[in-house]
Coordinates of C-alpha atoms and ligand atoms in Angstrom, one line a residue:
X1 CA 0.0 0.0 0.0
X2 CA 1.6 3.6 -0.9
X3 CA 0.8 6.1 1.7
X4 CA -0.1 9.3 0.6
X5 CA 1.3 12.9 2.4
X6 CA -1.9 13.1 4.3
X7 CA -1.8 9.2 5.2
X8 CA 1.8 9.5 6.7
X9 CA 1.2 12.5 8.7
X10 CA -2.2 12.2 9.8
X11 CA -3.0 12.7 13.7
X12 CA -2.4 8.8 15.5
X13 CA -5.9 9.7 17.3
X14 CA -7.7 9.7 13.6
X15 CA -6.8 6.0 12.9
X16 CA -9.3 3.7 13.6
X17 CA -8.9 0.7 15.9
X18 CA -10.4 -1.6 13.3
X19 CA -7.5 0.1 11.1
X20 CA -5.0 -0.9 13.5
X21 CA -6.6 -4.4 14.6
X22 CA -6.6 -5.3 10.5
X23 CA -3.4 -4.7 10.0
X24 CA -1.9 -6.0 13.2
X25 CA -3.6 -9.3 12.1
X26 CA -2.0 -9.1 8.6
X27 CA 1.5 -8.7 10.5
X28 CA 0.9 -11.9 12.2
X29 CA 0.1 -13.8 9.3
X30 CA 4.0 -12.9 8.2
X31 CA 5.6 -16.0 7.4
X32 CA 8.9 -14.3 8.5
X33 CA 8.4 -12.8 12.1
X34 CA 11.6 -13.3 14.1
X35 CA 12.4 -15.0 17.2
X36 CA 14.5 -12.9 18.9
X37 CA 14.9 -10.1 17.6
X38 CA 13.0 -6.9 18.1
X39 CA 10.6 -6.0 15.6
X40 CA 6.9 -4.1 15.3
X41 CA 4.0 -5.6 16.2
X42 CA 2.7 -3.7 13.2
X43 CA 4.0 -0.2 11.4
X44 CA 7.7 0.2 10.4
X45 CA 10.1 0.4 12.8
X46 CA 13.7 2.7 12.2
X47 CA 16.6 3.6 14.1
X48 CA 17.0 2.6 17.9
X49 CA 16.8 5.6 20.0
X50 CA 17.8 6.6 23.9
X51 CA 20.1 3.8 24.6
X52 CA 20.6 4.2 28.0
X53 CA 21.0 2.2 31.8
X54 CA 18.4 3.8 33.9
X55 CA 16.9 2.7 37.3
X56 CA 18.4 -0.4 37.5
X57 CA 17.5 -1.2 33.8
X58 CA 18.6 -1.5 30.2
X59 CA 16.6 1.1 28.0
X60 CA 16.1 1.0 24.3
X61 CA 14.1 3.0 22.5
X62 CA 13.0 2.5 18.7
X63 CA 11.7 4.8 15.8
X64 CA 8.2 3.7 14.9
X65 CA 5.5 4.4 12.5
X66 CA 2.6 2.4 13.7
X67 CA 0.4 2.4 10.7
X68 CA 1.6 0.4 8.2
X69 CA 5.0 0.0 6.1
X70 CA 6.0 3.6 5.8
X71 CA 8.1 6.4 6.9
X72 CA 5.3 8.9 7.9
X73 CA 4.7 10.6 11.9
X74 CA 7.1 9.1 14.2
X75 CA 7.3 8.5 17.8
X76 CA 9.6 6.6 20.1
X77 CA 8.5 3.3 21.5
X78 CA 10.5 2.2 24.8
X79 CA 11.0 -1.6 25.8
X80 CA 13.5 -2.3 28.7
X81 CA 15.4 -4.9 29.6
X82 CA 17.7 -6.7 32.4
X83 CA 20.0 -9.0 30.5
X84 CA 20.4 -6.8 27.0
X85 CA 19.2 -9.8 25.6
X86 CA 15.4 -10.0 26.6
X87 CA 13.3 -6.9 25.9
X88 CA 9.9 -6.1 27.0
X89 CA 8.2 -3.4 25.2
X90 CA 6.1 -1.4 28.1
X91 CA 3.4 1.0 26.7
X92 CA 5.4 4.1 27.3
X93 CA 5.6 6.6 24.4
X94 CA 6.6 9.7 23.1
X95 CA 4.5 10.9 21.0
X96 CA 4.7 13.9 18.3
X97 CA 2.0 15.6 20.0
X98 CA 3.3 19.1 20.9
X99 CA 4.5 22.4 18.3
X100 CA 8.0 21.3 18.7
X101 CA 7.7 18.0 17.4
X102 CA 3.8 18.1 15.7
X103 CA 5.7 16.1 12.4
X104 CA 7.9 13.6 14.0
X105 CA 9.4 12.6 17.2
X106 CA 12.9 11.9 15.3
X107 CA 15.8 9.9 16.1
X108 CA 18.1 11.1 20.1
X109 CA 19.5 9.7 23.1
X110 CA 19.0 9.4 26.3
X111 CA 20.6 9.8 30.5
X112 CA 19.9 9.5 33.5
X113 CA 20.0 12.7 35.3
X114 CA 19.0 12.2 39.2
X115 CA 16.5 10.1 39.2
X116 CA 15.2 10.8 35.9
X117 CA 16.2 9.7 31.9
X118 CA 16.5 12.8 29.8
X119 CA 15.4 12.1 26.4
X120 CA 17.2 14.4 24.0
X121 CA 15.5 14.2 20.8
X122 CA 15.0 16.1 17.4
X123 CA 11.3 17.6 17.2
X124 CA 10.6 17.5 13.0
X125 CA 8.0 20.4 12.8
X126 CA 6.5 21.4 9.5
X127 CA 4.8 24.6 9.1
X128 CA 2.0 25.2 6.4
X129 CA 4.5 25.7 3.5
X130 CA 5.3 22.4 4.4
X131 CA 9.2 24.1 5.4
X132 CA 10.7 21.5 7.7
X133 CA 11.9 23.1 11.2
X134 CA 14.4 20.9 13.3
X135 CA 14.1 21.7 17.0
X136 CA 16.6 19.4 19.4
X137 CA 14.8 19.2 22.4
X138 CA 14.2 17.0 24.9
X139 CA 11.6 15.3 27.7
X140 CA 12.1 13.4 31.1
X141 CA 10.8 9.9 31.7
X142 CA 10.6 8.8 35.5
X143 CA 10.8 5.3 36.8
X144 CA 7.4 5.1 36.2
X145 CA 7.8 5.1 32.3
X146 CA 6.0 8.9 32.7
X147 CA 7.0 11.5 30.0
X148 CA 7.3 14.7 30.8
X149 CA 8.0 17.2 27.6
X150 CA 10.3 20.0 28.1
X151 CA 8.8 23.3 26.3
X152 CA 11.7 24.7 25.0
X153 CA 14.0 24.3 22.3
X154 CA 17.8 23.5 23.5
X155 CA 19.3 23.6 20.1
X156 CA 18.4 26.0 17.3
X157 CA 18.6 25.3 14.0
X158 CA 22.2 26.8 13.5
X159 CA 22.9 29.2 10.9
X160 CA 25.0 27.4 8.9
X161 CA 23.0 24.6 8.7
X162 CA 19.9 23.5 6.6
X163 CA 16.9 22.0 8.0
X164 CA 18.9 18.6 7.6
X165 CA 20.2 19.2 11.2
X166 CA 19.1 16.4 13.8
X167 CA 19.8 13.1 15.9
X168 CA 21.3 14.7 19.5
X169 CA 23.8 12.0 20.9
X170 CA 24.2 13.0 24.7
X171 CA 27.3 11.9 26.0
X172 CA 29.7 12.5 29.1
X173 CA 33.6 13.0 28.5
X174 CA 35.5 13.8 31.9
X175 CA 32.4 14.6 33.7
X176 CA 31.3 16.9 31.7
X177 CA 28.1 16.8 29.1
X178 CA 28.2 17.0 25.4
X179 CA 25.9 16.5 22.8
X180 CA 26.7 15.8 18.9
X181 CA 24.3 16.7 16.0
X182 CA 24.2 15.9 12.6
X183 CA 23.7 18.2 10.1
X184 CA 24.0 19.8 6.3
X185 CA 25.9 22.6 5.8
X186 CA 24.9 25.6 3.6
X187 CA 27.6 24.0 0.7
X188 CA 24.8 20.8 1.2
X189 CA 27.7 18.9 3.3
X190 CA 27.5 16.6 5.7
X191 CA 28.7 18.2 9.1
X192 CA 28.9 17.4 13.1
X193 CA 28.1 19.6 15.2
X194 CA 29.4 19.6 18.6
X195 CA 28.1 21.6 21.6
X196 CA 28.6 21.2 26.1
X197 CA 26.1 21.6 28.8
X198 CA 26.2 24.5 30.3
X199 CA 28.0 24.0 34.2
X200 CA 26.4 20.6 33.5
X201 CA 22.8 21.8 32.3
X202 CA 21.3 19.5 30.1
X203 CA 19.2 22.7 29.5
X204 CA 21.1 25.0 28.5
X205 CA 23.5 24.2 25.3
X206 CA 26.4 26.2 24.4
X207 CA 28.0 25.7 20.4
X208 CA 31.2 24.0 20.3
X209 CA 32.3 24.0 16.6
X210 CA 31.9 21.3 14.1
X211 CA 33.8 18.1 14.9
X212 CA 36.9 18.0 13.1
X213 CA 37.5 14.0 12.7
X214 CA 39.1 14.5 8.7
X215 CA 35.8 14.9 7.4
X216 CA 36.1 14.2 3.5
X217 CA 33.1 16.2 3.1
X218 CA 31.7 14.0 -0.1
X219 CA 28.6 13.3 2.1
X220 CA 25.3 15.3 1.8
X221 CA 24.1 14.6 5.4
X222 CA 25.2 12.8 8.5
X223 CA 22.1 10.7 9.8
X224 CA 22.4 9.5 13.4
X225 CA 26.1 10.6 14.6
X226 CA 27.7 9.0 17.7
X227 CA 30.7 9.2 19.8
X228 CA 31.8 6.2 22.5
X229 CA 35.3 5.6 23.9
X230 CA 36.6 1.9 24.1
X231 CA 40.0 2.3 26.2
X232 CA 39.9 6.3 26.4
X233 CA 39.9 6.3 22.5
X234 CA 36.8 7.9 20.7
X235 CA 35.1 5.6 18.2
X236 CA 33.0 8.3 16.0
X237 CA 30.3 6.1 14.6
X238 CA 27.5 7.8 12.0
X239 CA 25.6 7.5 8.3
X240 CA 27.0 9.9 5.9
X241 CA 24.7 9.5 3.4
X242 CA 25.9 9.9 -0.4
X243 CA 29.4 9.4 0.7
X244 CA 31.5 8.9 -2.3
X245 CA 32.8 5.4 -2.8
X246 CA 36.3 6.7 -3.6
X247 CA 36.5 7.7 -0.2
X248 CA 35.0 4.3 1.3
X249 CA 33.7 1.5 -0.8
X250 CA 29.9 0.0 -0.1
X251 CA 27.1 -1.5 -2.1
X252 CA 24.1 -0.1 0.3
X253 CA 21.4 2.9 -0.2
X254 CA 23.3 4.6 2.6
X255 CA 26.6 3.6 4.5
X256 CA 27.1 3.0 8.5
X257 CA 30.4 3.7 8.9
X258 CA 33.2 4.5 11.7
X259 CA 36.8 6.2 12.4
X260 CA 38.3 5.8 15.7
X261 CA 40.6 8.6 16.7
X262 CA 43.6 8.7 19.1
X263 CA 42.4 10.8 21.7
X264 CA 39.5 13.9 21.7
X265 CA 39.7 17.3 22.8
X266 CA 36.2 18.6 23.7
X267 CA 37.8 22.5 23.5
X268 CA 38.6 22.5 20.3
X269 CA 35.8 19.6 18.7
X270 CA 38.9 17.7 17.6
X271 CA 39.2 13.4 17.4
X272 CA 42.6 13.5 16.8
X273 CA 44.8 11.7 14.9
X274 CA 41.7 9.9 13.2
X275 CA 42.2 6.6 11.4
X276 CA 40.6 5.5 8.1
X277 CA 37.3 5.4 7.8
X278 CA 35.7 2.1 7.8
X279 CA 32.5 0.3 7.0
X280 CA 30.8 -1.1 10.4
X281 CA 28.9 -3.6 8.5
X282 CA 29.6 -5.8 5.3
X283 CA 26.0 -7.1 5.1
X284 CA 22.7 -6.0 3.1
X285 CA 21.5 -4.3 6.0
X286 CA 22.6 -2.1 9.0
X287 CA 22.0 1.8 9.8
X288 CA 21.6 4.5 12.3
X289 CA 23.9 2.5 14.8
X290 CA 23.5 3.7 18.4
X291 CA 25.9 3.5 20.6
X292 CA 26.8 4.7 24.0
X293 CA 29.3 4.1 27.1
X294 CA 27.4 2.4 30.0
X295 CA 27.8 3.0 33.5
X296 CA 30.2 0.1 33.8
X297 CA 31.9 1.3 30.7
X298 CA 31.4 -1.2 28.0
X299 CA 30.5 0.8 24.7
X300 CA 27.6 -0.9 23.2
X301 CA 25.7 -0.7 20.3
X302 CA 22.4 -2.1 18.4
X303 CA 21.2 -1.1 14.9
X304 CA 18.4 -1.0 12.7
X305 CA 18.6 -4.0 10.3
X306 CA 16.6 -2.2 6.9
X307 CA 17.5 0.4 5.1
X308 CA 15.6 4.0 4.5
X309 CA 14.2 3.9 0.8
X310 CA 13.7 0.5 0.2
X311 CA 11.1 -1.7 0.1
X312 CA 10.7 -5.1 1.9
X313 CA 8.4 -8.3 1.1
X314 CA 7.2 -7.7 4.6
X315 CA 5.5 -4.4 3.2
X316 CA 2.4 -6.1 2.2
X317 CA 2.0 -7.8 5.7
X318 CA 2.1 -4.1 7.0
X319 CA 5.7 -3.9 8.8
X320 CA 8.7 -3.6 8.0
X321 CA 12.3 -3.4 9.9
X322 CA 13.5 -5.4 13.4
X323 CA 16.7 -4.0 15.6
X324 CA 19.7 -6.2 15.9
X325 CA 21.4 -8.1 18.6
X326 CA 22.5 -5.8 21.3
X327 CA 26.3 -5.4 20.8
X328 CA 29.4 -4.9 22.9
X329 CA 32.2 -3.0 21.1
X330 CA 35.9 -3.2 21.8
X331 CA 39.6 -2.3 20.4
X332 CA 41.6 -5.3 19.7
X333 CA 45.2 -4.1 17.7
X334 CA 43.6 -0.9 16.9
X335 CA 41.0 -2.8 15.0
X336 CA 36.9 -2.8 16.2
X337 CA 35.2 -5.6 17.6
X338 CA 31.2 -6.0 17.9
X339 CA 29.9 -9.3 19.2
X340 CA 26.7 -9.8 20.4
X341 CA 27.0 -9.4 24.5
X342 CA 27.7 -12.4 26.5
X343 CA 23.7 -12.8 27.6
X344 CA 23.2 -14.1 24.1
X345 CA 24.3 -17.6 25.4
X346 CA 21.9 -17.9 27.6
X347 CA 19.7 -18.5 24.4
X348 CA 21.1 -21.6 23.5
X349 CA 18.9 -24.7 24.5
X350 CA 21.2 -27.6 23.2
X351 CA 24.5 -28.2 21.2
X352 CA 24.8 -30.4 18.4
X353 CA 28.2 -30.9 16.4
X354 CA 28.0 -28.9 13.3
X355 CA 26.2 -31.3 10.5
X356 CA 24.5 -31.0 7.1
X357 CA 20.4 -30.6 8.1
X358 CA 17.6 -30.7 5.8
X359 CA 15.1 -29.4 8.2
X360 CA 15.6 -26.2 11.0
X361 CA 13.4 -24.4 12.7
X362 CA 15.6 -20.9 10.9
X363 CA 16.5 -20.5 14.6
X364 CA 19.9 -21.3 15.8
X365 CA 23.3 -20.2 16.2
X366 CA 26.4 -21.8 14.4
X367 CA 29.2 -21.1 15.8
X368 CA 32.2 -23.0 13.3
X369 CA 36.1 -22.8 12.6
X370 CA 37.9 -22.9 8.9
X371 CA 41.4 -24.0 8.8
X372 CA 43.4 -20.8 7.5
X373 CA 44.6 -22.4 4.3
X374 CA 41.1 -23.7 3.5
X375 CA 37.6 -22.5 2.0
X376 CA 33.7 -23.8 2.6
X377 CA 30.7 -23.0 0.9
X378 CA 27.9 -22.7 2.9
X379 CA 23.8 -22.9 2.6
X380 CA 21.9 -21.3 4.7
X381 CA 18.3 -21.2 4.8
X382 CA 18.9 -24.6 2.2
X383 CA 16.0 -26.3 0.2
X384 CA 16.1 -29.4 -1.8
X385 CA 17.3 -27.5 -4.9
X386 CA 20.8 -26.4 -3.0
X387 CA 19.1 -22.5 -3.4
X388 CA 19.3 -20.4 -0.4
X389 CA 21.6 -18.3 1.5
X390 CA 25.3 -18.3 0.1
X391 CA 27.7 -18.0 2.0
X392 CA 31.8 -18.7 1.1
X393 CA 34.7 -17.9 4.0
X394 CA 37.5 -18.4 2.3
X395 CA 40.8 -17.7 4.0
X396 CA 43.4 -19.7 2.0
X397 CA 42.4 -16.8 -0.6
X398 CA 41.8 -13.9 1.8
X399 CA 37.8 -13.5 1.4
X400 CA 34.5 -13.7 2.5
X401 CA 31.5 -13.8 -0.2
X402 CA 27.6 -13.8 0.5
X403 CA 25.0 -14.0 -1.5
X404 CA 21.4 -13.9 -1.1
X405 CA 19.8 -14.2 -5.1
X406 CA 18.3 -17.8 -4.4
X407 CA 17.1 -17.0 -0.9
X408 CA 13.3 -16.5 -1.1
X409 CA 12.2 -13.0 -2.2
X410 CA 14.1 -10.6 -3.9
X411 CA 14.6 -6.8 -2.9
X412 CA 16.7 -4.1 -3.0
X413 CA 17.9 -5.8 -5.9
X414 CA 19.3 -2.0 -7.1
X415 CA 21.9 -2.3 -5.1
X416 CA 23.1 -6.3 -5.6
X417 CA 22.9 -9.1 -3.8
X418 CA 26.1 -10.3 -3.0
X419 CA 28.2 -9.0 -0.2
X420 CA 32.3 -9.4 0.5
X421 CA 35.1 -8.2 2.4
X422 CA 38.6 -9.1 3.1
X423 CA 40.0 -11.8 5.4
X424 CA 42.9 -12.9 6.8
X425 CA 44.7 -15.9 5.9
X426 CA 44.8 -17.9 9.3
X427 CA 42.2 -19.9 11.5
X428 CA 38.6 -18.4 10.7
X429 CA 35.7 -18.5 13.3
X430 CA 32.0 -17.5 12.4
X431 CA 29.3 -17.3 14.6
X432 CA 26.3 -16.7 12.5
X433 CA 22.9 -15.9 14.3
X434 CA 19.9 -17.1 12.5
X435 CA 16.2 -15.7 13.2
X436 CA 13.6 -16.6 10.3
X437 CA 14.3 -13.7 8.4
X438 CA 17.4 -12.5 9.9
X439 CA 20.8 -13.0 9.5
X440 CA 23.8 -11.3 11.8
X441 CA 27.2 -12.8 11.3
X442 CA 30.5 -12.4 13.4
X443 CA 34.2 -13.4 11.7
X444 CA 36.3 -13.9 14.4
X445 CA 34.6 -12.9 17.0
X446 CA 33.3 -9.8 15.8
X447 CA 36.3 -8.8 13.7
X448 CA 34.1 -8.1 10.8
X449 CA 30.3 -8.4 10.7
X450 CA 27.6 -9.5 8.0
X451 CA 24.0 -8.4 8.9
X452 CA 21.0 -8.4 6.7
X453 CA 17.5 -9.6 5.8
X454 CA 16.3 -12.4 3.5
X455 CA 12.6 -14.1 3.0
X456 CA 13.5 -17.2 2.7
X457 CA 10.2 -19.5 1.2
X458 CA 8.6 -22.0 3.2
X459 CA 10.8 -24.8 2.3
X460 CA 14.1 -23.0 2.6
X461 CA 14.9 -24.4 6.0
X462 CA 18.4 -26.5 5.7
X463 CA 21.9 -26.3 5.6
X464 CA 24.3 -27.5 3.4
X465 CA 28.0 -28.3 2.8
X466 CA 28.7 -27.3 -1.1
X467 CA 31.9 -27.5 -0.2
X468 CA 35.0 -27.9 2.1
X469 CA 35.0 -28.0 5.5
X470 CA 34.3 -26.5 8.7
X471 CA 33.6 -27.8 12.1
X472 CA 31.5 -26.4 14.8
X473 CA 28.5 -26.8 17.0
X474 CA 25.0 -26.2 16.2
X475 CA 23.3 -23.9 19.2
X476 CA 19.2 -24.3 18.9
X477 CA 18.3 -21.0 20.7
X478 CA 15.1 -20.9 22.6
X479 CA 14.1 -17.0 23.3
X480 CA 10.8 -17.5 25.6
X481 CA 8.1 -15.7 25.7
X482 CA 8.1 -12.8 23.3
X483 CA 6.3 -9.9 23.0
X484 CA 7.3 -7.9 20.0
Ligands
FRU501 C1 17.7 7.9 10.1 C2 16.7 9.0 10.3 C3 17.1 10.0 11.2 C4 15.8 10.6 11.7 C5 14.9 9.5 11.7 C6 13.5 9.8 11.4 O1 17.1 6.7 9.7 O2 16.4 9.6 9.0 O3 18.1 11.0 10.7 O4 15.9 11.3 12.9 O5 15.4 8.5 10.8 O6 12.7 8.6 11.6

């Protein structure tokens, strides 16, 4: 169904609850709703939001449209969990209800400041010439799950900026507060804004400069910026969308990609001494990455596994998009790690040595080792006709290959279906998560990492050995009770 201007923006109270009821009933008719992953009930889902520890708990926020499979008014949905690995959506919402957010409740962050979580948020307001106003501002939840709306803007649309200017990442560097915006310069550039709290006033914002991390300014906007520090150094993690490929090759729509710098000087908005930019994600599928430092100090990170301007099979079952595994991220030889935080194992129900199968359930782990100077060919999501998920690691010649043409439904097909990045020559582990419709993959332990999406039909179940070898264990994961 294509959603018209009025459709996409029209007041939540003006859909009907035998609107809502229909469609939520089409979602569960999806032959590909995940196990154990987050997903919408019903309505699109986009980038997580307010990642944050608060009141004991883990707090993850996600970008939602609840009326079918478009980008249209947004609000925040919040689940919560206590493991990072379990989430309970609650009810509690924020809602594009107020002048400073009437179009959208866009993309932010969130902290705990006494006992409550500041949400720091863009408000997308559109007035009657339809002229898009960007207003970073924020509300307070209490332990309660009650939202409170601050009424007042705390960032301006700057100047120098266009009304591409959004996505507040609230962070703390040596006690004091900082917040980083993404924006569009006047020269249509993708910039960073950086600005500091006020004497430690999440009210009161005070301009920094733009972040100075070698931008190679080919970007037209930076979606969804964030900065985390693994080991004092600062990982900048963001989307510059239209990035040239010169600068940094990728296949997607739009890139998720990283630099980490050698140390960051809040005074001056520099990450100095930044290293080459890199992709976060080989796969089909990963964006708007949010990351922040927990209490304990761990950086970690979830994403949104779809991809704005494309379409989805799940469209006509009236959703679209899940969230991935929650993520821990670390420096290992200056090189970054994500892997899936240790709570995932508490999934696993019962281990099987690694085996051809004609028949899963689509959700398990593998977790499997290839010999450095070997190769395998793997099928994933395998029917009888040997068509499914592709996948090759090849480290005797330095590669790893995945393809997804003969896996159920095409899409996106603009932008190909085969995925690959450089290995190393030497002892290979993967650890591939599988959830229905949901692949995340970790090479050696997190070294590099292959998300996406496939549709696998009915009778796309197995896996198969087309060749080589690899040995292993087979994890059946069992995720409970889920509610989203
Ligand atoms: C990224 C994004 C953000 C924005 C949000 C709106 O996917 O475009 O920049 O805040 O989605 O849903």
């Amino acid at each position: 169904m294509a959603f018209t201007t009025e459709e996409r923006y029209r007041a939540y109270a003006d859909w009907s609850a035998d609107y809502i009821e229909k469609i939520k009933k089409n979602t569960e008719n999806s032959p590909w709703r995940t196990n154990f992953h987050i997903e919408p009930l019903h309505g699109l889902l986009n980038d997580p939001n307010g990642f944050s520890f608060f009141n004991g708990k883990w707090i993850l926020f996600y970008q939602y449209f609840p009326f079918g499979a478009a980008h249209g008014l947004k609000s925040w949905v919040h689940t919560e969990s206590t493991d990072l690995v379990h989430f309970e959506p609650t009810g509690t919402v924020l809602y594009p209800d107020t002048p400073l957010d009437s179009h959208g409740a866009y993309s932010g962050s969130a902290m705990q400041f006494n006992d409550q979580l500041f949400l720091f948020y863009t408000g997308n307001v559109r007035d009657e010439h339809w002229i898009r106003h960007p207003y970073q501002i924020g509300a307070l939840m209490d332990s309660e799950g009650k939202i409170q709306k601050i009424d007042k803007i705390l960032i301006a649309q700057p100047a120098d900026t266009t009304d591409h200017f959004r996505d507040p990442q609230i962070f703390n560097f040596k006690g004091d507060y900082y917040a980083i915006v993404g924006g569009q310069n006047l020269e249509k550039k993708g910039i960073i804004k950086l600005y500091k709290a006020l004497n430690k006033d999440y009210l009161n914002w005070e301009y920094i400069a733009d972040l100075h991390f070698d931008n190679d300014l080919t970007a037209y906007m930076m979606e969804c910026p964030n900065l985390v520090f693994i080991d004092e150094k600062p990982v900048l993690l963001y989307c510059p969308q239209g990035l040239d490929k010169a600068v940094c090759d990728y296949d997607n729509i739009y890139p998720n990609m990283y630099k980490i710098g050698q140390s960051f000087n809040a005074e001056t908005a520099s990450l100095l001494k930044p290293g080459p930019l890199e992709q976060l994600d080989y796969g089909f599928e990963c964006y708007a990455t949010q990351a922040f430092n927990a209490p304990d100090g761990r950086a970690l990170a979830v994403s949104w596994l779809a991809l704005p301007d494309v379409e989805y099979p799940t469209d006509r079952y009236d959703y679209q998009g899940c969230l991935s595994l929650v993520k821990e991220l670390t420096i290992k030889d200056g090189k970054l790690y994500q892997y899936p935080v240790e709570a995932i194992t508490s999934l696993r129900t019962d281990a099987q040595v690694f085996t051809e199968k004609t028949e899963t359930n689509n959700v398990y782990e593998l977790e499997l080792t290839v010999e450095a100077d070997s190769c395998v060919d793997l099928l994933l999501f395998a029917d009888a006709k040997k068509q499914g998920l592709k996948l090759t690691i090849d480290p005797a010649n330095g590669r790893l290959v995945l393809d997804r043409k003969d896996c159920g439904e095409a899409f996106a097909l603009d932008f190909g279906t085969e995925r690959q990045c450089p290995i190393d020559n030497q002892l290979t582990t993967a650890n591939i998560f599988i959830d229905k419709s949901v692949f995340e993959i970790f090479i050696n332990k997190g070294e590099k990492v292959f998300s996406g999406r496939v549709f696998p039909r009915q009778d796309q179940t197995g896996i198969n050995i087309l060749g080589g070898q690899a040995s292993g264990t087979y994890y059946s994961l069992d995720y409970g009770r889920k509610t989203h």
